[in-house]
C-alpha cells in the first residue's frame, strides 16, 4: 500500500485523538476556569492541525476531497466512541452504534465507482 493511501488515515486517527481530547478532555475537570479550558484546548488544537493538514495534503489525489471528509467523520466517531466510554465513563448506547452504521454506509457509498 502506498504512503498516499496509508498515511492519511493514520494521520487522521492521530489528529482525532488529539482533537477529541482538546474538545472534551476538560469535561473531566469542571473546576477549571473557562479561560484555562479554552487555552489548553486551543493549544492542543495546534498539534491536531499539524496532523490533519498533512493528512489531507498527502491524501488528496489518492482520495477525493469527499472521500477524505467521510473518512475523517467515521474516524471521529470511532475515536469519540472510545473516548466517551473510557475517559468520560458514558455507556455506548445502541443509538450511537446505529448512527455509526449509517456513517459506515456513507463510506461505502462515497467509495463506490461512479462509472
Rosetta silent file (secondary structure, phi, psi, omega in degrees, C-alpha in Angstrom):
SEQUENCE: XXXXXXXXXXXXXXXXXXXXXXXXXXXXXXXXXXXXXXXXXXXXXXXXXXXXXXXXXXXXXXXXXXXXXXXXXXXXXXXXXXXXXXXXXXXXXXXXXXXXXXXXXXXXXXXXXXX
SCORE:     score description
SCORE:     0.000 S_00000001
   1 L     0.000  133.351 -176.501    0.000    0.000    0.000 S_00000001
   2 L   -75.837  155.053  178.703    1.445    3.385   -0.984 S_00000001
   3 H   -57.320  -33.477 -178.955    2.097    6.154    1.575 S_00000001
   4 H   -71.095  -16.914  174.956   -0.544    8.357   -0.057 S_00000001
   5 H   -94.611  -36.658 -174.115   -3.157    5.674    0.685 S_00000001
   6 H   -88.656  -41.130 -174.061   -1.951    4.558    4.133 S_00000001
   7 H   -64.634  -42.633 -179.052   -0.620    7.745    5.724 S_00000001
   8 H   -56.845  -48.006  178.259   -3.786    9.889    5.546 S_00000001
   9 H   -62.328  -37.588  179.287   -5.971    7.524    7.634 S_00000001
  10 H   -65.675  -44.121  177.705   -3.172    7.097   10.185 S_00000001
  11 H   -64.792  -37.277  178.675   -2.635   10.857   10.456 S_00000001
  12 H   -67.565  -34.580  175.545   -6.397   11.398   10.730 S_00000001
  13 H   -63.698  -47.716  177.637   -6.582    8.900   13.586 S_00000001
  14 H   -60.462  -44.185  178.452   -3.818   10.779   15.405 S_00000001
  15 H   -58.032  -44.276 -178.618   -5.485   14.093   14.628 S_00000001
  16 H   -71.306  -33.269  175.112   -8.796   12.896   16.017 S_00000001
  17 H   -61.394  -46.229 -179.640   -7.242   11.508   19.177 S_00000001
  18 H   -66.523  -46.588 -174.908   -5.700   14.911   19.901 S_00000001
  19 H   -70.054  -35.417  176.993   -8.774   16.939   18.934 S_00000001
  20 H   -62.270  -42.473  177.302  -11.197   14.781   20.857 S_00000001
  21 H   -66.574  -38.441  178.927   -9.132   15.333   23.977 S_00000001
  22 H   -62.190  -42.739 -175.726   -8.890   19.068   23.200 S_00000001
  23 H   -79.084  -34.723 -169.724  -12.654   19.412   22.811 S_00000001
  24 H  -121.936  -13.159 -178.251  -13.850   17.063   25.540 S_00000001
  25 H   -61.565  -34.317 -179.214  -10.960   16.282   27.931 S_00000001
  26 H   -66.157  -16.346  178.866  -11.654   19.367   30.019 S_00000001
  27 H   -64.144  -22.104  176.589  -15.077   17.940   30.919 S_00000001
  28 H   -78.024   -5.260 -177.466  -13.274   15.734   33.447 S_00000001
  29 L  -129.470   66.335 -175.973  -12.108   18.945   35.175 S_00000001
  30 L   -65.341  -15.956 -179.984  -15.222   21.041   35.839 S_00000001
  31 L   -80.217  -14.294  178.011  -13.376   23.071   38.475 S_00000001
  32 L   -63.011  141.093  172.407  -11.030   24.558   35.873 S_00000001
  33 L   -66.699  152.407 -176.796  -11.882   28.153   34.988 S_00000001
  34 H   -56.758  -41.694 -178.167  -13.288   28.527   31.483 S_00000001
  35 H   -59.684  -37.013  179.562  -10.285   30.544   30.288 S_00000001
  36 H   -69.223  -43.360  178.145   -7.949   27.680   31.254 S_00000001
  37 H   -60.648  -42.829  179.997  -10.083   25.063   29.484 S_00000001
  38 H   -65.973  -45.780 -177.908  -10.182   27.239   26.349 S_00000001
  39 H   -63.131  -45.360  178.724   -6.451   27.983   26.434 S_00000001
  40 H   -65.411  -41.529  178.716   -5.451   24.344   26.921 S_00000001
  41 H   -63.734  -42.273  179.225   -7.883   23.181   24.240 S_00000001
  42 H   -63.456  -40.146  178.380   -6.619   25.807   21.822 S_00000001
  43 H   -63.173  -40.036  177.333   -3.032   24.760   22.495 S_00000001
  44 H   -67.888  -32.642 -178.509   -3.847   21.139   21.725 S_00000001
  45 H   -61.000  -31.550  177.190   -5.654   22.153   18.533 S_00000001
  46 H   -57.504  -45.211 -178.920   -2.345   23.339   17.068 S_00000001
  47 H   -69.636  -31.456  174.963   -0.996   19.790   17.239 S_00000001
  48 H   -62.318  -44.457  179.058   -4.220   18.438   15.760 S_00000001
  49 H   -64.177  -32.756  178.441   -3.748   20.725   12.764 S_00000001
  50 H   -65.244  -17.396  175.718   -0.148   19.504   12.443 S_00000001
  51 H  -101.875  -41.387 -174.650   -1.624   16.065   11.723 S_00000001
  52 H   -70.209  -42.279 -178.047   -4.866   16.898    9.890 S_00000001
  53 H   -63.963  -48.940  175.921   -3.422   19.289    7.317 S_00000001
  54 H   -61.807  -35.547  178.485   -0.696   16.873    6.149 S_00000001
  55 H   -57.380  -45.811 -178.693   -3.236   14.027    6.120 S_00000001
  56 H   -74.393  -36.643  178.451   -5.392   15.925    3.665 S_00000001
  57 H   -66.130  -43.857 -179.515   -2.478   17.279    1.604 S_00000001
  58 H   -70.714  -39.468 -174.542   -0.885   13.835    1.252 S_00000001
  59 H   -78.109  -24.840 -177.130   -4.190   12.057    0.702 S_00000001
  60 E   -69.100  124.387 -173.646   -5.691   14.414   -1.857 S_00000001
  61 L   115.827  -50.538  172.550   -5.197   12.826   -5.247 S_00000001
  62 L   -74.551  -33.990  176.175   -5.127    9.286   -3.887 S_00000001
  63 E  -123.836  154.698  172.807   -8.534   10.114   -2.368 S_00000001
  64 L   -79.656  165.312  175.322  -11.064   12.735   -3.394 S_00000001
  65 H   -58.535  -39.231  179.304  -11.883   15.570   -1.021 S_00000001
  66 H   -65.301  -40.681  178.527  -15.249   13.927   -0.361 S_00000001
  67 H   -65.078  -41.999  177.934  -13.615   10.599    0.470 S_00000001
  68 H   -61.326  -41.300 -178.465  -11.181   12.279    2.863 S_00000001
  69 H   -66.961  -45.491  179.109  -14.034   14.087    4.628 S_00000001
  70 H   -64.293  -40.751  177.351  -16.190   10.976    5.061 S_00000001
  71 H   -58.777  -44.855 -179.674  -13.140    9.026    6.243 S_00000001
  72 H   -63.140  -39.773 -179.691  -12.444   11.750    8.800 S_00000001
  73 H   -65.280  -41.727  179.625  -16.034   11.704   10.065 S_00000001
  74 H   -67.618  -43.041  177.051  -16.035    7.955   10.609 S_00000001
  75 H   -59.806  -42.041  179.396  -12.657    8.098   12.347 S_00000001
  76 H   -58.673  -45.696 -179.221  -14.008   10.899   14.545 S_00000001
  77 H   -67.442  -37.512  177.860  -16.992    8.827   15.658 S_00000001
  78 H   -64.464  -48.766 -179.907  -14.872    5.762   16.351 S_00000001
  79 H   -61.225  -46.730 -177.767  -12.366    7.788   18.384 S_00000001
  80 H   -66.386  -36.056  176.864  -15.101    9.658   20.241 S_00000001
  81 H   -57.841  -47.471  177.125  -17.000    6.447   20.976 S_00000001
  82 H   -64.137  -42.110 -179.774  -13.933    5.018   22.683 S_00000001
  83 H   -63.074  -44.396 -177.216  -13.189    8.317   24.436 S_00000001
  84 H   -64.661  -32.741  178.904  -16.722    8.697   25.773 S_00000001
  85 H   -78.991  -50.729 -172.060  -16.615    5.202   27.256 S_00000001
  86 H   -78.669  -37.215 -175.898  -13.024    5.116   28.548 S_00000001
  87 L   -97.843  -47.400 -177.324  -12.495    8.729   29.631 S_00000001
  88 L   -85.593  -14.083  178.561  -15.955   10.159   30.275 S_00000001
  89 L    71.318   26.307  179.965  -17.399    6.898   31.601 S_00000001
  90 L   -91.659  147.582  177.163  -20.506    7.088   29.419 S_00000001
  91 L   -74.212  150.320  175.449  -22.291    3.976   28.163 S_00000001
  92 L   -91.428  101.521 -174.852  -22.166    3.159   24.465 S_00000001
  93 L   -81.326  161.157 -179.837  -25.865    3.101   23.564 S_00000001
  94 H   -63.513  -30.441 -179.232  -27.422    1.287   20.629 S_00000001
  95 H   -65.673  -35.749  176.318  -28.392    4.630   19.079 S_00000001
  96 H   -64.756  -43.778  179.474  -24.728    5.594   18.835 S_00000001
  97 H   -65.099  -36.818  177.172  -23.961    2.289   17.143 S_00000001
  98 H   -65.062  -41.669  177.471  -26.878    2.792   14.738 S_00000001
  99 H   -63.526  -39.702  177.663  -25.568    6.246   13.838 S_00000001
 100 H   -63.286  -39.701  176.898  -22.124    4.745   13.278 S_00000001
 101 H   -60.399  -38.964  177.233  -23.665    2.164   10.961 S_00000001
 102 H   -63.271  -41.466  178.652  -25.198    4.964    8.913 S_00000001
 103 H   -68.958  -35.060  175.520  -21.813    6.631    8.573 S_00000001
 104 H   -61.364  -39.509  176.434  -20.190    3.350    7.578 S_00000001
 105 H   -64.586  -34.589  175.682  -22.765    3.151    4.809 S_00000001
 106 H   -61.099  -39.619  177.240  -21.758    6.697    3.800 S_00000001
 107 H   -63.009  -45.020  178.612  -18.201    5.404    3.416 S_00000001
 108 H   -57.326  -47.387 -178.239  -19.433    2.538    1.253 S_00000001
 109 H   -65.228  -41.394 -174.842  -21.357    4.951   -0.972 S_00000001
 110 H   -71.244  -23.569  179.499  -18.575    7.530   -1.284 S_00000001
 111 H   -95.947   -1.084  176.242  -16.055    4.871   -2.355 S_00000001
 112 L   -68.280  139.857  175.370  -18.325    3.225   -4.950 S_00000001
 113 L   -66.766  145.638 -176.345  -17.144    3.731   -8.521 S_00000001
 114 L  -105.194   11.669 -177.953  -19.347    6.141  -10.464 S_00000001
 115 L   -63.814    0.000    0.000  -18.664    4.774  -13.936 S_00000001
